[in-house]
């Protein structure tokens, strides 16, 4: 009882971390909303920059970028700002008439839950929690919860990165930020409370960090007597198929996995639907997504430094000896990480294996 009450005090029902059922949207048409999302993002970035310019503070570009991310995705908890569990942009996306989504307005959230892989209801620390809607950006279907990961956890990544970069390499500083997030997914924001460890959440986190870094790296914001947005941010640069939990698969606690497997095989028909043309075409388009990193196998998309590192960690974590593995050395060279840094990541991140939660496994 004490543990449950502690969780509820940390996360009141109005700001619960969300979950989504991407399978619910299979075969459903959702209009792409990237233009609307971009308008929202850029207007709010411009507002943050205007406020900073009015204060006439002497700040570096990186400090300004951190303030922008804080304004977009952080909430002030006691003593300090932390990444928000439900950002304003997520709440807006779930209600705005400008955003097409599933379930649509003709379907209640209770009906959605009843026909989801989390049927009959998702609970967080015993409290009923509504599932998040599915939206579309540039052909990628993802839950609105990913917006808060993109902005709120993106803020956390960037703040940690700026601190770590003072003594570590850029790549190891990124890895340290990812470690923080893996502990969140493995703890109160993930598997220990709702029984879900979402790798898609981790990718949205990382892409938020990439956007924060790009604000200065790609000169989106500049200073000429006041900070201004020199060219707009485009969300399509950061959304990718690994935001979709029906593609970049989550792992589950034993009890959650049992219920999900039953729902997928029985009354929700996910396992039967995976052979449909719509699903096959979506998956094929996802696998052809352009990326700077090579795929680990034919069924994966390494859309970022984060997915690449997490895939390697899963593959090598349980091998007794891998330090002389020539393939691993080549992978780490691509990531610009040392073997010592990789060992540290494996020891700290403790990432669960996705392999046992593939569609083939869940539908067997």
Tab-separated table of C-alpha atoms in Angstrom, residues 77-356:
chain	number	residue	atom	x	y	z
A	77	UNK	CA	8.297	20.156	-9.620
A	78	UNK	CA	9.626	20.965	-6.120
A	79	UNK	CA	12.973	22.773	-6.473
A	80	UNK	CA	13.642	21.878	-10.105
A	81	UNK	CA	12.246	21.548	-13.616
A	82	UNK	CA	11.747	17.989	-14.834
A	83	UNK	CA	10.526	16.563	-18.111
A	84	UNK	CA	6.730	16.674	-18.166
A	85	UNK	CA	4.831	13.378	-18.346
A	86	UNK	CA	2.055	15.073	-20.324
A	87	UNK	CA	3.285	18.118	-22.205
A	88	UNK	CA	0.966	20.850	-23.442
A	89	UNK	CA	1.588	19.729	-27.016
A	90	UNK	CA	0.480	16.163	-26.239
A	91	UNK	CA	-2.712	17.325	-24.536
A	92	UNK	CA	-3.393	19.692	-27.439
A	93	UNK	CA	-2.855	16.909	-30.001
A	94	UNK	CA	-5.408	14.718	-28.229
A	95	UNK	CA	-8.086	17.417	-28.463
A	96	UNK	CA	-7.365	19.685	-31.432
A	97	UNK	CA	-9.822	19.598	-34.319
A	98	UNK	CA	-6.858	20.149	-36.637
A	99	UNK	CA	-5.341	16.745	-35.816
A	100	UNK	CA	-6.675	13.542	-37.358
A	101	UNK	CA	-6.320	10.585	-34.983
A	102	UNK	CA	-7.544	7.144	-33.958
A	103	UNK	CA	-9.742	6.452	-32.188
A	104	UNK	CA	-11.783	9.255	-33.732
A	105	UNK	CA	-14.444	11.298	-31.961
A	106	UNK	CA	-17.076	8.629	-32.674
A	107	UNK	CA	-15.280	6.107	-30.449
A	108	UNK	CA	-15.041	6.480	-26.687
A	109	UNK	CA	-11.775	5.874	-24.869
A	110	UNK	CA	-13.480	3.070	-22.937
A	111	UNK	CA	-14.415	1.351	-26.200
A	112	UNK	CA	-10.850	1.840	-27.443
A	113	UNK	CA	-9.475	0.227	-24.281
A	114	UNK	CA	-11.893	-2.681	-24.543
A	115	UNK	CA	-10.655	-3.482	-28.060
A	116	UNK	CA	-6.957	-2.886	-27.389
A	117	UNK	CA	-4.139	-5.305	-26.629
A	118	UNK	CA	-4.394	-3.989	-23.050
A	119	UNK	CA	-8.049	-5.000	-22.707
A	120	UNK	CA	-10.100	-4.690	-20.609
A	121	UNK	CA	-8.361	-1.579	-19.208
A	122	UNK	CA	-4.884	-0.148	-18.673
A	123	UNK	CA	-4.024	0.613	-15.055
A	124	UNK	CA	-1.156	2.616	-13.564
A	125	UNK	CA	-0.474	1.717	-9.933
A	126	UNK	CA	-4.007	0.315	-9.835
A	127	UNK	CA	-5.610	3.470	-11.238
A	128	UNK	CA	-7.542	3.323	-14.538
A	129	UNK	CA	-5.536	5.105	-17.229
A	130	UNK	CA	-6.847	6.094	-20.661
A	131	UNK	CA	-4.808	4.963	-23.656
A	132	UNK	CA	-3.340	7.611	-25.925
A	133	UNK	CA	-4.524	8.311	-29.469
A	134	UNK	CA	-2.608	7.383	-32.609
A	135	UNK	CA	-1.622	10.177	-35.027
A	136	UNK	CA	0.302	10.329	-38.305
A	137	UNK	CA	3.371	12.337	-39.328
A	138	UNK	CA	4.864	11.671	-42.757
A	139	UNK	CA	3.362	8.193	-42.890
A	140	UNK	CA	4.488	7.120	-39.403
A	141	UNK	CA	1.712	6.142	-36.985
A	142	UNK	CA	2.569	6.846	-33.344
A	143	UNK	CA	0.898	7.516	-30.017
A	144	UNK	CA	0.457	11.041	-28.709
A	145	UNK	CA	2.425	9.933	-25.642
A	146	UNK	CA	5.516	10.065	-27.893
A	147	UNK	CA	5.128	13.847	-28.095
A	148	UNK	CA	5.805	14.138	-24.365
A	149	UNK	CA	8.766	11.800	-24.704
A	150	UNK	CA	10.023	13.871	-27.636
A	151	UNK	CA	9.794	17.134	-25.697
A	152	UNK	CA	9.866	16.213	-21.986
A	153	UNK	CA	12.447	13.445	-22.092
A	154	UNK	CA	14.208	15.241	-24.941
A	155	UNK	CA	14.733	18.096	-22.493
A	156	UNK	CA	16.130	15.646	-19.916
A	157	UNK	CA	18.508	14.122	-22.474
A	158	UNK	CA	19.797	17.502	-23.570
A	159	UNK	CA	20.313	18.772	-20.009
A	160	UNK	CA	22.269	15.630	-19.135
A	161	UNK	CA	24.221	15.796	-22.377
A	162	UNK	CA	25.320	19.403	-21.767
A	163	UNK	CA	26.569	18.397	-18.326
A	164	UNK	CA	28.345	15.224	-19.480
A	165	UNK	CA	29.964	16.833	-22.540
A	166	UNK	CA	32.143	18.912	-20.242
A	167	UNK	CA	34.311	15.841	-19.603
A	168	UNK	CA	33.147	13.060	-21.960
A	169	UNK	CA	32.965	12.650	-25.728
A	170	UNK	CA	29.789	13.613	-27.572
A	171	UNK	CA	28.962	9.967	-28.172
A	172	UNK	CA	29.525	8.794	-24.603
A	173	UNK	CA	27.549	11.792	-23.335
A	174	UNK	CA	24.644	10.661	-25.510
A	175	UNK	CA	24.994	7.107	-24.206
A	176	UNK	CA	24.799	8.378	-20.619
A	177	UNK	CA	21.535	10.193	-21.386
A	178	UNK	CA	20.118	6.996	-22.867
A	179	UNK	CA	21.116	5.097	-19.717
A	180	UNK	CA	19.000	7.503	-17.653
A	181	UNK	CA	15.998	6.760	-19.867
A	182	UNK	CA	16.457	2.989	-19.759
A	183	UNK	CA	16.247	3.199	-15.977
A	184	UNK	CA	13.010	5.179	-16.268
A	185	UNK	CA	11.504	2.567	-18.618
A	186	UNK	CA	12.727	-0.172	-16.307
A	187	UNK	CA	11.271	1.585	-13.279
A	188	UNK	CA	8.354	3.834	-12.328
A	189	UNK	CA	7.675	5.120	-15.844
A	190	UNK	CA	7.581	1.693	-17.398
A	191	UNK	CA	7.702	-1.965	-16.645
A	192	UNK	CA	7.557	-1.829	-12.842
A	193	UNK	CA	4.251	0.072	-12.837
A	194	UNK	CA	2.391	-0.649	-16.095
A	195	UNK	CA	4.319	-3.757	-17.169
A	196	UNK	CA	5.514	-2.182	-20.440
A	197	UNK	CA	9.081	-1.329	-21.471
A	198	UNK	CA	8.684	0.824	-24.584
A	199	UNK	CA	11.624	1.015	-26.934
A	200	UNK	CA	9.589	3.433	-29.056
A	201	UNK	CA	9.555	5.804	-26.067
A	202	UNK	CA	13.348	5.662	-25.997
A	203	UNK	CA	13.553	6.584	-29.673
A	204	UNK	CA	11.183	9.540	-29.259
A	205	UNK	CA	13.317	10.647	-26.281
A	206	UNK	CA	16.453	10.589	-28.373
A	207	UNK	CA	14.908	12.443	-31.296
A	208	UNK	CA	13.853	15.234	-28.935
A	209	UNK	CA	17.482	15.509	-27.909
A	210	UNK	CA	18.457	15.626	-31.580
A	211	UNK	CA	16.044	18.494	-32.167
A	212	UNK	CA	17.467	20.375	-29.168
A	213	UNK	CA	21.012	19.908	-30.440
A	214	UNK	CA	20.010	20.877	-33.979
A	215	UNK	CA	18.686	24.253	-32.786
A	216	UNK	CA	22.310	25.391	-32.585
A	217	UNK	CA	24.126	22.786	-34.686
A	218	UNK	CA	21.976	23.525	-37.755
A	219	UNK	CA	21.553	27.205	-36.844
A	220	UNK	CA	17.790	27.135	-36.432
A	221	UNK	CA	18.172	29.849	-33.814
A	222	UNK	CA	20.554	32.806	-34.051
A	223	UNK	CA	21.375	35.979	-32.168
A	224	UNK	CA	21.536	39.406	-33.744
A	225	UNK	CA	20.650	41.782	-30.949
A	226	UNK	CA	18.049	39.272	-29.830
A	227	UNK	CA	17.362	35.577	-30.292
A	228	UNK	CA	15.230	34.602	-33.267
A	229	UNK	CA	14.215	31.552	-35.304
A	230	UNK	CA	16.271	31.821	-38.472
A	231	UNK	CA	14.540	28.890	-40.172
A	232	UNK	CA	11.682	26.675	-39.057
A	233	UNK	CA	11.990	23.310	-37.344
A	234	UNK	CA	10.480	20.401	-39.264
A	235	UNK	CA	9.177	17.514	-37.146
A	236	UNK	CA	9.543	15.139	-40.088
A	237	UNK	CA	13.303	15.158	-39.498
A	238	UNK	CA	12.776	13.476	-36.125
A	239	UNK	CA	9.724	11.236	-36.440
A	240	UNK	CA	10.617	7.805	-37.801
A	241	UNK	CA	9.090	4.279	-37.843
A	242	UNK	CA	10.667	3.407	-34.501
A	243	UNK	CA	8.079	5.685	-32.851
A	244	UNK	CA	5.479	3.046	-33.824
A	245	UNK	CA	5.115	0.394	-31.117
A	246	UNK	CA	3.694	-2.134	-33.574
A	247	UNK	CA	7.018	-1.922	-35.459
A	248	UNK	CA	9.656	-1.171	-32.823
A	249	UNK	CA	8.296	-3.625	-30.313
A	250	UNK	CA	7.926	-3.175	-26.579
A	251	UNK	CA	8.751	-5.799	-23.992
A	252	UNK	CA	6.462	-6.742	-21.125
A	253	UNK	CA	6.432	-8.072	-17.608
A	254	UNK	CA	5.328	-11.706	-17.343
A	255	UNK	CA	1.792	-10.829	-16.263
A	256	UNK	CA	1.389	-8.109	-18.895
A	257	UNK	CA	2.831	-10.342	-21.621
A	258	UNK	CA	0.310	-13.079	-20.836
A	259	UNK	CA	-2.645	-10.687	-21.214
A	260	UNK	CA	-1.254	-9.014	-24.337
A	261	UNK	CA	-0.633	-12.373	-25.996
A	262	UNK	CA	-4.168	-13.536	-25.224
A	263	UNK	CA	-5.667	-10.336	-26.627
A	264	UNK	CA	-3.541	-10.400	-29.763
A	265	UNK	CA	-4.387	-14.026	-30.502
A	266	UNK	CA	-8.036	-14.024	-29.537
A	267	UNK	CA	-10.608	-11.281	-29.578
A	268	UNK	CA	-8.543	-8.397	-30.997
A	269	UNK	CA	-7.409	-10.304	-34.097
A	270	UNK	CA	-3.974	-8.688	-34.307
A	271	UNK	CA	-2.285	-11.951	-35.180
A	272	UNK	CA	-4.689	-12.573	-38.054
A	273	UNK	CA	-4.449	-8.987	-39.277
A	274	UNK	CA	-0.648	-9.013	-39.568
A	275	UNK	CA	-1.041	-10.859	-42.878
A	276	UNK	CA	-3.210	-8.110	-44.354
A	277	UNK	CA	-1.875	-6.114	-47.314
A	278	UNK	CA	-2.119	-2.786	-45.424
A	279	UNK	CA	0.107	-4.084	-42.615
A	280	UNK	CA	2.648	-5.601	-44.991
A	281	UNK	CA	2.859	-2.395	-47.010
A	282	UNK	CA	3.299	-0.260	-43.903
A	283	UNK	CA	6.077	-2.508	-42.616
A	284	UNK	CA	7.811	-2.514	-45.988
A	285	UNK	CA	7.725	1.268	-46.173
A	286	UNK	CA	9.123	1.457	-42.634
A	287	UNK	CA	12.039	-0.873	-43.455
A	288	UNK	CA	12.961	1.298	-46.432
A	289	UNK	CA	13.241	4.420	-44.260
A	290	UNK	CA	16.458	6.333	-44.876
A	291	UNK	CA	18.970	6.132	-42.027
A	292	UNK	CA	22.591	7.040	-41.343
A	293	UNK	CA	23.145	3.705	-39.595
A	294	UNK	CA	23.185	0.196	-41.084
A	295	UNK	CA	20.429	-2.249	-40.083
A	296	UNK	CA	21.470	-5.009	-37.701
A	297	UNK	CA	19.330	-7.497	-39.631
A	298	UNK	CA	16.564	-7.477	-42.240
A	299	UNK	CA	13.832	-6.871	-39.660
A	300	UNK	CA	15.324	-3.864	-37.867
A	301	UNK	CA	15.765	-0.183	-38.641
A	302	UNK	CA	18.618	1.587	-36.892
A	303	UNK	CA	17.078	5.015	-37.193
A	304	UNK	CA	19.479	6.697	-34.764
A	305	UNK	CA	22.546	6.412	-32.569
A	306	UNK	CA	20.124	5.301	-29.833
A	307	UNK	CA	18.468	2.407	-31.657
A	308	UNK	CA	21.833	1.206	-32.945
A	309	UNK	CA	23.372	1.211	-29.463
A	310	UNK	CA	20.339	-0.444	-27.854
A	311	UNK	CA	20.332	-3.172	-30.513
A	312	UNK	CA	24.019	-3.881	-29.912
A	313	UNK	CA	23.481	-3.955	-26.150
A	314	UNK	CA	20.737	-6.554	-26.498
A	315	UNK	CA	22.835	-8.691	-28.811
A	316	UNK	CA	26.003	-8.724	-26.727
A	317	UNK	CA	24.757	-8.292	-23.150
A	318	UNK	CA	24.503	-12.007	-22.392
A	319	UNK	CA	27.618	-13.163	-24.200
A	320	UNK	CA	30.343	-14.299	-21.865
A	321	UNK	CA	33.092	-12.723	-23.958
A	322	UNK	CA	32.704	-10.256	-26.793
A	323	UNK	CA	35.645	-7.857	-26.514
A	324	UNK	CA	37.552	-9.591	-29.315
A	325	UNK	CA	34.523	-9.744	-31.595
A	326	UNK	CA	35.562	-8.048	-34.846
A	327	UNK	CA	31.952	-7.283	-35.802
A	328	UNK	CA	31.341	-5.491	-32.523
A	329	UNK	CA	34.530	-3.487	-32.941
A	330	UNK	CA	33.307	-2.351	-36.351
A	331	UNK	CA	29.928	-1.382	-34.904
A	332	UNK	CA	31.530	0.604	-32.089
A	333	UNK	CA	33.794	2.369	-34.579
A	334	UNK	CA	30.662	3.484	-36.433
A	335	UNK	CA	29.239	4.811	-33.161
A	336	UNK	CA	32.609	6.326	-32.084
A	337	UNK	CA	32.448	4.501	-28.755
A	338	UNK	CA	35.265	2.643	-27.023
A	339	UNK	CA	34.908	-0.907	-25.741
A	340	UNK	CA	35.194	0.439	-22.197
A	341	UNK	CA	32.314	2.840	-22.832
A	342	UNK	CA	30.222	0.051	-24.341
A	343	UNK	CA	30.893	-2.145	-21.311
A	344	UNK	CA	29.747	0.684	-19.074
A	345	UNK	CA	26.558	1.100	-21.090
A	346	UNK	CA	25.683	-2.601	-20.905
A	347	UNK	CA	26.318	-2.698	-17.173
A	348	UNK	CA	24.206	0.361	-16.430
A	349	UNK	CA	21.393	0.142	-18.992
A	350	UNK	CA	20.372	-3.510	-18.480
A	351	UNK	CA	18.088	-3.459	-21.505
A	352	UNK	CA	15.506	-6.269	-21.895
A	353	UNK	CA	15.469	-8.477	-24.976
A	354	UNK	CA	12.951	-7.583	-27.683
A	355	UNK	CA	13.557	-10.889	-29.425
A	356	UNK	CA	11.062	-12.794	-27.292
